[in-house]
Short mmCIF file of C-alpha atoms in Angstrom, two decimals:
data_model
loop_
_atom_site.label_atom_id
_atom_site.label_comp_id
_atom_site.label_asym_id
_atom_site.label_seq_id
_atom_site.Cartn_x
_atom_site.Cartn_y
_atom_site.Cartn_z
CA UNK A 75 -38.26 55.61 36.37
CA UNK A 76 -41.05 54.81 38.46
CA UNK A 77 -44.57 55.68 38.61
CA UNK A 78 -45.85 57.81 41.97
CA UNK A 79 -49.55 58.19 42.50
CA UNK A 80 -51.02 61.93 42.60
CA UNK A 81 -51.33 61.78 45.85
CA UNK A 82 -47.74 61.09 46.66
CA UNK A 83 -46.39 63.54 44.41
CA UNK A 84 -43.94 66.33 46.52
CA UNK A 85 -41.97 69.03 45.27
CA UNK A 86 -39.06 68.37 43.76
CA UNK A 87 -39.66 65.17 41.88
CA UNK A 88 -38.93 65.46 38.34
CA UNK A 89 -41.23 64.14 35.35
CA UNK A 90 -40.19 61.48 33.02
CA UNK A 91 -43.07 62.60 30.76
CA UNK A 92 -44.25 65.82 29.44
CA UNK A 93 -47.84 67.07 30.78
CA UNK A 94 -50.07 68.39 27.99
CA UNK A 95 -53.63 70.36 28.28
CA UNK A 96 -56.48 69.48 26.21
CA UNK A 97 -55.72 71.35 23.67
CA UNK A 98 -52.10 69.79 22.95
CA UNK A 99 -50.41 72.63 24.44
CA UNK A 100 -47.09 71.31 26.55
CA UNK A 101 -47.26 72.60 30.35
CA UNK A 102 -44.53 70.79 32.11
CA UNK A 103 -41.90 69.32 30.19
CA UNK A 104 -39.38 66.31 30.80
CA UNK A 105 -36.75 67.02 33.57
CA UNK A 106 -38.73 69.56 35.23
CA UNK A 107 -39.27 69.73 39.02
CA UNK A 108 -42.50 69.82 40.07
CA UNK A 109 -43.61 72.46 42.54
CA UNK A 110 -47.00 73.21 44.56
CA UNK A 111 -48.28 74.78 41.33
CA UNK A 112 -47.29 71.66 39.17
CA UNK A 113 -48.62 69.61 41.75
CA UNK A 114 -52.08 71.37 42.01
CA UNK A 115 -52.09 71.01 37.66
CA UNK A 116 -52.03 66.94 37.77
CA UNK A 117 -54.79 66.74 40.15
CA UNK A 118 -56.97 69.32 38.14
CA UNK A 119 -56.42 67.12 35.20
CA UNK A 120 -57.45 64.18 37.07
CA UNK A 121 -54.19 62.16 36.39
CA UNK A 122 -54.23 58.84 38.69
CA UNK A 123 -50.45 59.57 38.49
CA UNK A 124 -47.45 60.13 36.99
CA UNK A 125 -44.07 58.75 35.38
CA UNK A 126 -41.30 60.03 38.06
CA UNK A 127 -37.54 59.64 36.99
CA UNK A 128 -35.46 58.36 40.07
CA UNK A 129 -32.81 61.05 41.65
CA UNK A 130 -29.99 60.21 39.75
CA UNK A 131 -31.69 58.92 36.57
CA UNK A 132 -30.72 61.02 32.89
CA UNK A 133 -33.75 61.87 30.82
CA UNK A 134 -34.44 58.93 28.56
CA UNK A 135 -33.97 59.81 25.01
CA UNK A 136 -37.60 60.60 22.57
CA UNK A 137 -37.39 61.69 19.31
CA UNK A 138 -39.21 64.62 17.85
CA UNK A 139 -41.71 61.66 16.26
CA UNK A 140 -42.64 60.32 19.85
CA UNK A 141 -43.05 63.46 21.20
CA UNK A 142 -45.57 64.23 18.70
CA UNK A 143 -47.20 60.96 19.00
CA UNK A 144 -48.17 61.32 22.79
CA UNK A 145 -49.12 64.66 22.16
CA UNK A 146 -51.20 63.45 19.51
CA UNK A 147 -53.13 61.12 21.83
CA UNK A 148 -53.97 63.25 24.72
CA UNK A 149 -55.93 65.83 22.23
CA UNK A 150 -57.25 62.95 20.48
CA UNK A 151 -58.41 61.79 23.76
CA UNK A 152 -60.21 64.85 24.73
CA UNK A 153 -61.73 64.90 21.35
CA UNK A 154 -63.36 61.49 21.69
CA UNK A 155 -64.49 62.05 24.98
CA UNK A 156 -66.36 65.13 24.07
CA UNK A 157 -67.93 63.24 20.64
CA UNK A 158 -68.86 59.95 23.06
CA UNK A 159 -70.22 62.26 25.48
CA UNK A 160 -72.65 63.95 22.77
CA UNK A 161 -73.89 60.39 21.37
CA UNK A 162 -74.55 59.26 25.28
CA UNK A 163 -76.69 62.32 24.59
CA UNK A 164 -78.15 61.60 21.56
CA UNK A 165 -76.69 63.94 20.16
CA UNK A 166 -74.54 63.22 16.98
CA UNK A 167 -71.09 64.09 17.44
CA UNK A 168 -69.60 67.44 15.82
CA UNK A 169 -66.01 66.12 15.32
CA UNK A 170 -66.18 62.72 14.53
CA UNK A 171 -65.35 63.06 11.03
CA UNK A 172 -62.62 65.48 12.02
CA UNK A 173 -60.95 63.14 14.41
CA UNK A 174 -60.99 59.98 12.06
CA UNK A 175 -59.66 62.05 9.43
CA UNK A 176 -57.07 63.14 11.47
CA UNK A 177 -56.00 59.79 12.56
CA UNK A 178 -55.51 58.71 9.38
CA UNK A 179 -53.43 61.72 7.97
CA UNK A 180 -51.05 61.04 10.38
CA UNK A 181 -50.91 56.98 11.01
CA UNK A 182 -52.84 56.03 8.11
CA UNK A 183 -50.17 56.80 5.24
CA UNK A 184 -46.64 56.20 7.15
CA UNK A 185 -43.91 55.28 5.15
CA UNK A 186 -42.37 53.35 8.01
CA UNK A 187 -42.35 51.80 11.42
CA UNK A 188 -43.83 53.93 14.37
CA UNK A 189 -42.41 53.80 18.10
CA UNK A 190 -45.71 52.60 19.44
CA UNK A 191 -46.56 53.37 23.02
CA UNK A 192 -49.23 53.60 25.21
CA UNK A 193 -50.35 56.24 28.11
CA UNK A 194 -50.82 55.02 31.43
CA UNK A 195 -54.85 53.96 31.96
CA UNK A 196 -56.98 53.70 34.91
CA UNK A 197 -60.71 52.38 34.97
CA UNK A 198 -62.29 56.22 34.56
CA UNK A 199 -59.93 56.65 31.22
CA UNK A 200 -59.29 53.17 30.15
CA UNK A 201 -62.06 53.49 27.45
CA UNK A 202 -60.92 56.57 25.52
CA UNK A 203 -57.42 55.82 25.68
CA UNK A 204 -57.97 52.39 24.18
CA UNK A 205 -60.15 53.16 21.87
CA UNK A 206 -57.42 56.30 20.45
CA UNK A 207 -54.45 53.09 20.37
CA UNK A 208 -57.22 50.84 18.84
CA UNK A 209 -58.05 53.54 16.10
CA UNK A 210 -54.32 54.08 15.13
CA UNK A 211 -53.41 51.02 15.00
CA UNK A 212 -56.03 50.18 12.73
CA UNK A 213 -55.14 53.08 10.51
CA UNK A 214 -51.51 51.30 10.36
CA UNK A 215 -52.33 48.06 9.63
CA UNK A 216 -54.88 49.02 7.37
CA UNK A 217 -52.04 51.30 5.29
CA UNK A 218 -49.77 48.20 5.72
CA UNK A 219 -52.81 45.65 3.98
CA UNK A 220 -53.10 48.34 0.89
CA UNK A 221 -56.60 49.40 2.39
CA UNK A 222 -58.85 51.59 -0.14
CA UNK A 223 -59.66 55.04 2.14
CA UNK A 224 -63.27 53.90 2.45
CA UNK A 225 -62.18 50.75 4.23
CA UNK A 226 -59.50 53.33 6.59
CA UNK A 227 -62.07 55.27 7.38
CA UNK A 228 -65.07 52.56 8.55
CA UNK A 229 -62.14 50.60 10.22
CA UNK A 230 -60.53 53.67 12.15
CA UNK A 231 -64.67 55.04 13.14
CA UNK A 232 -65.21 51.55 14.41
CA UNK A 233 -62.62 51.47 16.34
CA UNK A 234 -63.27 54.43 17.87
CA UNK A 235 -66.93 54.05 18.67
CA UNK A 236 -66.96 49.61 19.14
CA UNK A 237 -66.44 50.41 22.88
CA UNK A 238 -68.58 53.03 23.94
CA UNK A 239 -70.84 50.76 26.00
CA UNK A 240 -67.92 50.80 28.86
CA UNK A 241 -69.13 53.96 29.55
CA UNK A 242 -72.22 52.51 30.72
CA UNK A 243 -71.11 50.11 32.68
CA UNK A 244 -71.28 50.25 36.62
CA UNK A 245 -67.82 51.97 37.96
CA UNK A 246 -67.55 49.70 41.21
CA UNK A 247 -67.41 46.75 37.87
CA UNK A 248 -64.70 48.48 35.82
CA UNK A 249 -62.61 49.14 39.24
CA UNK A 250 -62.51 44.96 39.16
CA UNK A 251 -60.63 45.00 36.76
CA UNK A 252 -59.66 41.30 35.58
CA UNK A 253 -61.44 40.42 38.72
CA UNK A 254 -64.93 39.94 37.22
CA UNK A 255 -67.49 37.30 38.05
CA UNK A 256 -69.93 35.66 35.57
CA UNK A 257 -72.61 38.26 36.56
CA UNK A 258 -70.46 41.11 35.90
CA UNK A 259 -69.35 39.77 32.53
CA UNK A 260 -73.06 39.63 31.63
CA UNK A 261 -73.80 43.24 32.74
CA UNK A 262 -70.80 44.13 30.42
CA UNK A 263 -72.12 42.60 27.86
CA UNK A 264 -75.61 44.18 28.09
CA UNK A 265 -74.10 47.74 28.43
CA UNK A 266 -72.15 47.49 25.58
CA UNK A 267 -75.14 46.40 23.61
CA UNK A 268 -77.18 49.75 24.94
CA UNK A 269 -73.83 51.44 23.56
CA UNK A 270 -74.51 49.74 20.03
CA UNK A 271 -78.25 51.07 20.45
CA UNK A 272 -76.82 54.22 20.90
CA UNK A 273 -74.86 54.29 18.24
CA UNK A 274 -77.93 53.00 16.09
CA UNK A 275 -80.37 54.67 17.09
CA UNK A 276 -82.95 57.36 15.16
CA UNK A 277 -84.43 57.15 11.74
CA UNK A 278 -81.29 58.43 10.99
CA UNK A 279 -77.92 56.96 11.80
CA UNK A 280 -74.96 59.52 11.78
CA UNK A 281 -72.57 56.19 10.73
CA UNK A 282 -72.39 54.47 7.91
CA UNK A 283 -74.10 51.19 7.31
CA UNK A 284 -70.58 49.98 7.06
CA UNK A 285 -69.36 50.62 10.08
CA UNK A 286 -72.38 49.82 12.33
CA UNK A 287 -72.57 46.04 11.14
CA UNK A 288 -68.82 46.40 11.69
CA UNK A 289 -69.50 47.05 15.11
CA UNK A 290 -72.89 44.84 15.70
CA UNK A 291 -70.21 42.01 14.04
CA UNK A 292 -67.41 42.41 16.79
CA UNK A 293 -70.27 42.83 19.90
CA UNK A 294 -72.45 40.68 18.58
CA UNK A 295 -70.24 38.18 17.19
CA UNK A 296 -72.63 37.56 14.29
CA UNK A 297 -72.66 35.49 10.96
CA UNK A 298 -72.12 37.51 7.95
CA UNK A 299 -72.90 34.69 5.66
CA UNK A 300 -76.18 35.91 4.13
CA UNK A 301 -74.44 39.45 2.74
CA UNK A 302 -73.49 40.22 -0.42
CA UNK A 303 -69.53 38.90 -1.10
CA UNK A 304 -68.01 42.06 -1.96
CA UNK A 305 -69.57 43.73 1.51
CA UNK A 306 -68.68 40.62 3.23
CA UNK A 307 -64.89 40.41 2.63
CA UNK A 308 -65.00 44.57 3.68
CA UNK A 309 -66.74 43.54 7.13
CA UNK A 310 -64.84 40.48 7.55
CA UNK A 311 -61.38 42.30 7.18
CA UNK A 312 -62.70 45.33 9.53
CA UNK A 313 -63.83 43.01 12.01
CA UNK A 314 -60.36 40.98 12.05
CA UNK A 315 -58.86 43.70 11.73
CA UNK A 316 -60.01 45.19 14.65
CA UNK A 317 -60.08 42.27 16.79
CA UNK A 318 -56.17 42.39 16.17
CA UNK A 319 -55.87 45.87 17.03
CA UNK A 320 -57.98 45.55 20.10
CA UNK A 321 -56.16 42.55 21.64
CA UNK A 322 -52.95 43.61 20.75
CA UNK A 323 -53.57 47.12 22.72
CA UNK A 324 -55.09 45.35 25.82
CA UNK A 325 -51.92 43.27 26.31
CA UNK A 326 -49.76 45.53 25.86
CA UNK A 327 -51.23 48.48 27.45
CA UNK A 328 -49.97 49.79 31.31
CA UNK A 329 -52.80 50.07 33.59
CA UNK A 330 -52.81 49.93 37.68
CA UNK A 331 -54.98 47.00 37.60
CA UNK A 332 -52.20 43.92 35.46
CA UNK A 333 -48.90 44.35 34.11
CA UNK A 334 -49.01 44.62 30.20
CA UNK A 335 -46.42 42.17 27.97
CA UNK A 336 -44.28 43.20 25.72
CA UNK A 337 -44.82 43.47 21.87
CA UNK A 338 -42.98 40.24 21.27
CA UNK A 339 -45.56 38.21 23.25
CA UNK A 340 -48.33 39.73 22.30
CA UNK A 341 -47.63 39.36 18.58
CA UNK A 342 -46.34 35.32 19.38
CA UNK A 343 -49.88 34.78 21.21
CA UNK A 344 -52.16 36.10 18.15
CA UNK A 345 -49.93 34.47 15.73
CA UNK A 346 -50.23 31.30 17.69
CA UNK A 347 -53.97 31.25 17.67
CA UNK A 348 -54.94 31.65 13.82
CA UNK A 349 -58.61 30.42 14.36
CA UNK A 350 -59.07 33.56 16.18
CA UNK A 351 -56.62 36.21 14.72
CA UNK A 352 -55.62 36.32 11.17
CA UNK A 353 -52.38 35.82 10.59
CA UNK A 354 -52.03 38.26 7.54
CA UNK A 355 -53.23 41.19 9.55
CA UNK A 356 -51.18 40.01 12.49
CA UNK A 357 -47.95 40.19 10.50
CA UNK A 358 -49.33 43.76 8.84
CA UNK A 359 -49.45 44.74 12.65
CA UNK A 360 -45.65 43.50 12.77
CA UNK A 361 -44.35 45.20 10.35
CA UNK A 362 -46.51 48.97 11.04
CA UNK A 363 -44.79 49.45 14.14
CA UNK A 364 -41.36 49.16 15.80
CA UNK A 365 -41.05 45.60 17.84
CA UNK A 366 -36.53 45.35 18.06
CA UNK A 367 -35.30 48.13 16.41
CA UNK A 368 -31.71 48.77 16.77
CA UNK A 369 -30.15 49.76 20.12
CA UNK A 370 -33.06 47.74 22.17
CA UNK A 371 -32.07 44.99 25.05
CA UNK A 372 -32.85 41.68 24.72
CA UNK A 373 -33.48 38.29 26.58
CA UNK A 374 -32.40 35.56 24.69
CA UNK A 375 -32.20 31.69 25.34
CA UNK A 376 -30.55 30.55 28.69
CA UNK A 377 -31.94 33.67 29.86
CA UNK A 378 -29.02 36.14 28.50
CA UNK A 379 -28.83 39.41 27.50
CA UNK A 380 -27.98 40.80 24.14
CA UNK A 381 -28.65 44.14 22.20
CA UNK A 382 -30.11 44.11 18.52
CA UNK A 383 -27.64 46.05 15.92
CA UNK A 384 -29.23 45.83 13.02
CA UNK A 385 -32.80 44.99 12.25
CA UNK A 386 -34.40 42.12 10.08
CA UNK A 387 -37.15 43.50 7.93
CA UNK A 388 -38.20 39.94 6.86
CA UNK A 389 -38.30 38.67 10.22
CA UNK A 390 -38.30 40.93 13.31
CA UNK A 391 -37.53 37.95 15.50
CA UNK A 392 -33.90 37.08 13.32
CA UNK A 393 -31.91 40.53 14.06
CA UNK A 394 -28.56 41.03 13.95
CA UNK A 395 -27.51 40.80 17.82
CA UNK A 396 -24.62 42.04 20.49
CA UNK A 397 -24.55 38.74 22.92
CA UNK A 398 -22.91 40.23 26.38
CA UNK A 399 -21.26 37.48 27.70
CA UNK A 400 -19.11 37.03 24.49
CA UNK A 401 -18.94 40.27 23.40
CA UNK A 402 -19.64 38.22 19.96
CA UNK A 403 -21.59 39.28 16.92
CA UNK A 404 -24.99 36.87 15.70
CA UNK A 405 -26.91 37.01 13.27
CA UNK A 406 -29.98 35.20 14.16
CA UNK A 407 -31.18 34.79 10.19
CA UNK A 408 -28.86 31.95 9.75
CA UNK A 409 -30.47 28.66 10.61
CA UNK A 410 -27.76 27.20 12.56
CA UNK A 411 -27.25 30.09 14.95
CA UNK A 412 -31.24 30.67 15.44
CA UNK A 413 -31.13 26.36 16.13
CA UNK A 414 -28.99 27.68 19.47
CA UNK A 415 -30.21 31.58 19.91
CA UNK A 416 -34.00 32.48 19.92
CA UNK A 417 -34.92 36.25 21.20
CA UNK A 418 -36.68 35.43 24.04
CA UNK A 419 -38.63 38.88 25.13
CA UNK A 420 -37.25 42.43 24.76
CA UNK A 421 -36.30 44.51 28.17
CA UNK A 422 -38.27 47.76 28.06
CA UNK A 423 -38.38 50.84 30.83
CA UNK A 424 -42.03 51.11 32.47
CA UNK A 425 -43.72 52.76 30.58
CA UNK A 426 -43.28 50.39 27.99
CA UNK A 427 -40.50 52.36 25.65
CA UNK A 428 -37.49 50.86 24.77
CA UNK A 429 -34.16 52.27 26.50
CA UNK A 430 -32.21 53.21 23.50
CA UNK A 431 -28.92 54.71 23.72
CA UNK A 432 -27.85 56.89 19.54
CA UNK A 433 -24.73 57.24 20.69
CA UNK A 434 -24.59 53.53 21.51
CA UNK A 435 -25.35 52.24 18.42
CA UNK A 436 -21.99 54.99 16.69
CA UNK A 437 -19.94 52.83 18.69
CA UNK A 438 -21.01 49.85 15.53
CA UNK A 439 -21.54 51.29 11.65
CA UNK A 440 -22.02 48.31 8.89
CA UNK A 441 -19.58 47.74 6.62
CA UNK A 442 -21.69 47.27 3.22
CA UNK A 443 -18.90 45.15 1.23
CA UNK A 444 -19.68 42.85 4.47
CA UNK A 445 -23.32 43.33 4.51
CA UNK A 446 -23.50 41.97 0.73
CA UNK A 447 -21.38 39.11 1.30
CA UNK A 448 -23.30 38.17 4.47
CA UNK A 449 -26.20 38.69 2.36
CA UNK A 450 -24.79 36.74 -0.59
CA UNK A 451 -23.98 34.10 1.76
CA UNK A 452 -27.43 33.95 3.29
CA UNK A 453 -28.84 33.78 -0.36
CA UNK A 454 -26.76 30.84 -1.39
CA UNK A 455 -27.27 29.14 1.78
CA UNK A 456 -31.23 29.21 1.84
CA UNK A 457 -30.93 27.78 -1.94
CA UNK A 458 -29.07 24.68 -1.28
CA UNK A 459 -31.50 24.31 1.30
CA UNK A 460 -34.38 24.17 -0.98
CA UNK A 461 -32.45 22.04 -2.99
CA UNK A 462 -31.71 19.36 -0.27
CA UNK A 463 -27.82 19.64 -0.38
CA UNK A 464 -26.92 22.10 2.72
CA UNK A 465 -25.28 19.00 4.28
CA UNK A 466 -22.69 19.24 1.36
CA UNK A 467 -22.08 23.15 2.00
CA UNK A 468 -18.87 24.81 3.95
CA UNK A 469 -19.77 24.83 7.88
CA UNK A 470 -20.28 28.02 8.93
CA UNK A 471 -18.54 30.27 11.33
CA UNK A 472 -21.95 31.13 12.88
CA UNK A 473 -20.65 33.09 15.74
CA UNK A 474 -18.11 35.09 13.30
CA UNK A 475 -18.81 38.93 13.62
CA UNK A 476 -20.02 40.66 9.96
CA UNK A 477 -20.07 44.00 11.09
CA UNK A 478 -17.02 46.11 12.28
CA UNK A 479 -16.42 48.08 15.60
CA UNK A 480 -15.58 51.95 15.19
CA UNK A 481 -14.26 50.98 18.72
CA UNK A 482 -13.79 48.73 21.45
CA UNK A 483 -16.93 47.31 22.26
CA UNK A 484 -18.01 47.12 25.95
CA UNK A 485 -17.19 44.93 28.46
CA UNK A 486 -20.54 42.59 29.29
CA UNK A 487 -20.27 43.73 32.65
CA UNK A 488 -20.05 47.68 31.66
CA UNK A 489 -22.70 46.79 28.42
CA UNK A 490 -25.18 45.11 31.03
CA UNK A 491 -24.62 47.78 33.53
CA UNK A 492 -25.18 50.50 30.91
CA UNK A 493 -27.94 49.23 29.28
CA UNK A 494 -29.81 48.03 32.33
CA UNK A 495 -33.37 49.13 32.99
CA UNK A 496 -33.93 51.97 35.24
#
């Protein structure tokens, strides 16, 4: 897969991505060739560019659930762009309301984790398409943290609106990039306070009190010592909530401007600064959306490859792993192995989505008279720890496979040339 500007685009290439209009409605799906009509289409849509699959390359599998998803965010994109448009206006926006409830029908109340990923940005959309990942992400972690609606909704409208003053800011400074000097930081600054004006502006605010200190708290940075406790912990939450949900979006976001990081270090760099990211939301974040789901690629220490074959919903850095250059079976929950193997990052395709193979993961089923004695074992093992006398226990077989092979697995070789990134 690789990513071709719209001005390189020629007939014949075929799209790794579906192409939706405005209204959700799929034009051009995966696997088709483009033409002089197709072509014409991306430029009228103003795409910088587009996700090209190389000559020879399969279409990468997407379930019916990520399909949806990027579908969802290029009407939801359209939608916020039209409401921003109206407040730069001052005009209060007609489907606000309908887009935050929308967000949180669908992300708000999942019963478990979502593929997350993230449409390519430039400096023109950047703002929108942030602020859409921002919002459902928030709507997640929220649903994760047991959020009353009220709470969903303030969190999800602030982060919808929090960054509107990018609009306002000078396009030769957002073309920068990371590039940005003092000066320009400033002028940031100052436009996205005009964009809190905006938002706060009239006798008659169309938010809710809520949800503009939310936003003055995150711009401004302010104290919210001198409210009332219950309204405190509410803003407090929002605003760490969102910061969460903001950073975590930025790093791990594609854009033409920085390479973005993969879920695994962006979650290890806001868990490893507490005294700006909470820690509780941070793990809600973990466990909203999919980070090594089974059937992913993995680097682990002394730079190796392995694939995760079974997850750990306790820990999503302890899976159940397939290390190549054995052709062995670890499970990373059991403190000796996870002294010697530590998942180092994850190896995703370019657009950020994980290369998983279904038919891959038939070639390993779990035996569940093994996955309760494994279980059993990890039990017993963890409570002779607590209790000071592991030293005393059997030695463990930590490199002993507890799952069974429906056939022969793969060579490394033939495993790390099937499962390497196009």
């Amino acid at each position: 897969m690789q990513f071709v500007k719209t001005g390189d685009l020629k007939p014949g290439m075929r799209l790794a991505k579906p192409i939706y209009n405005k209204m959700g409605v799929m034009l051009y799906e995966r696997d088709t060739k483009l033409n002089a009509q197709g072509i014409e289409s991306v430029k009228n849509f103003n795409l910088i560019g587009i996700y090209i699959l190389e000559p020879a390359e399969p279409v990468p599998p997407l379930s019916e659930e990520d399909i949806a998803f990027e579908q969802f965010q290029t009407v939801s994109m359209f939608q916020l762009r039209t409401c921003m448009d109206q407040i730069l206006n001052n005009t209060p926006p007609i489907g606000l309301n309908e887009l935050v409830n929308s967000i949180i029908t669908n992300y708000g109340s999942l019963d478990h984790k979502l593929n997350f990923t993230q449409n390519l940005r430039s400096s023109s959309d950047y703002t929108y398409k942030h602020a859409i990942s921002t919002a459902i992400l928030s709507a997640m972690i929220s649903n994760t943290l047991g959020s009353p609606y009220n709470l969903k909704v303030a969190c999800v409208t602030a982060a919808l609106l929090y960054d509107i003053g990018y609009l306002l800011v000078p396009q030769d400074i957002l073309d920068k990039g990371n590039r940005l000097s003092p000066a320009d930081q400033r002028t940031i600054q100052e436009c996205r306070k005009l964009g809190f004006e905006k938002l706060n502006s009239g006798a008659d605010p169309f938010l809710e009190q809520t949800v503009l200190k939310m936003i003055s708290q995150v711009i401004y940075v302010t104290n919210p010592a001198d409210r009332e406790p219950e309204e405190k912990i509410s803003l407090l939450n929002g605003s760490k909530l969102l910061k969460v949900a903001d950073t975590f979006d930025r790093m791990t976001a594609m854009s033409l401007d920085k390479e973005p990081v993969s879920e695994i270090i962006a979650i290890r760099h806001l868990l490893n600064k507490p005294e700006q990211f909470d820690s509780r939301v941070v793990n809600a974040l973990s466990t909203s959306i999919n980070i090594l789901p089974a059937g992913c690629c993995i680097d682990i220490t002394g730079f190796e490859k392995a694939m995760v074959l079974m997850e750990n919903p306790d820990n999503f850095m302890q899976p159940l792993i397939l290390k190549f250059s054995d052709n062995r079976i670890y499970d990373l929950r059991d403190p000796e192995v996870n002294q010697e193997i530590q998942v180092l990052d994850i190896m995703k395709t370019m657009d950020n989505r994980i290369m998983v193979d279904e038919a891959t993961l038939k070639h390993f089923y779990a035996d569940d008279v093994i996955k309760k004695a494994a279980d059993s074992f990890h039990r017993k093992k963890e409570e002779l720890i607590r209790k000071g006398r592991y030293d005393d226990a059997p030695a463990n077989k930590s490199s002993k496979p507890i799952m069974k092979s429906s056939q022969s697995a793969p060579s490394p070789a033939d495993a790390q040339k099937r499962r390497r990134l196009k």
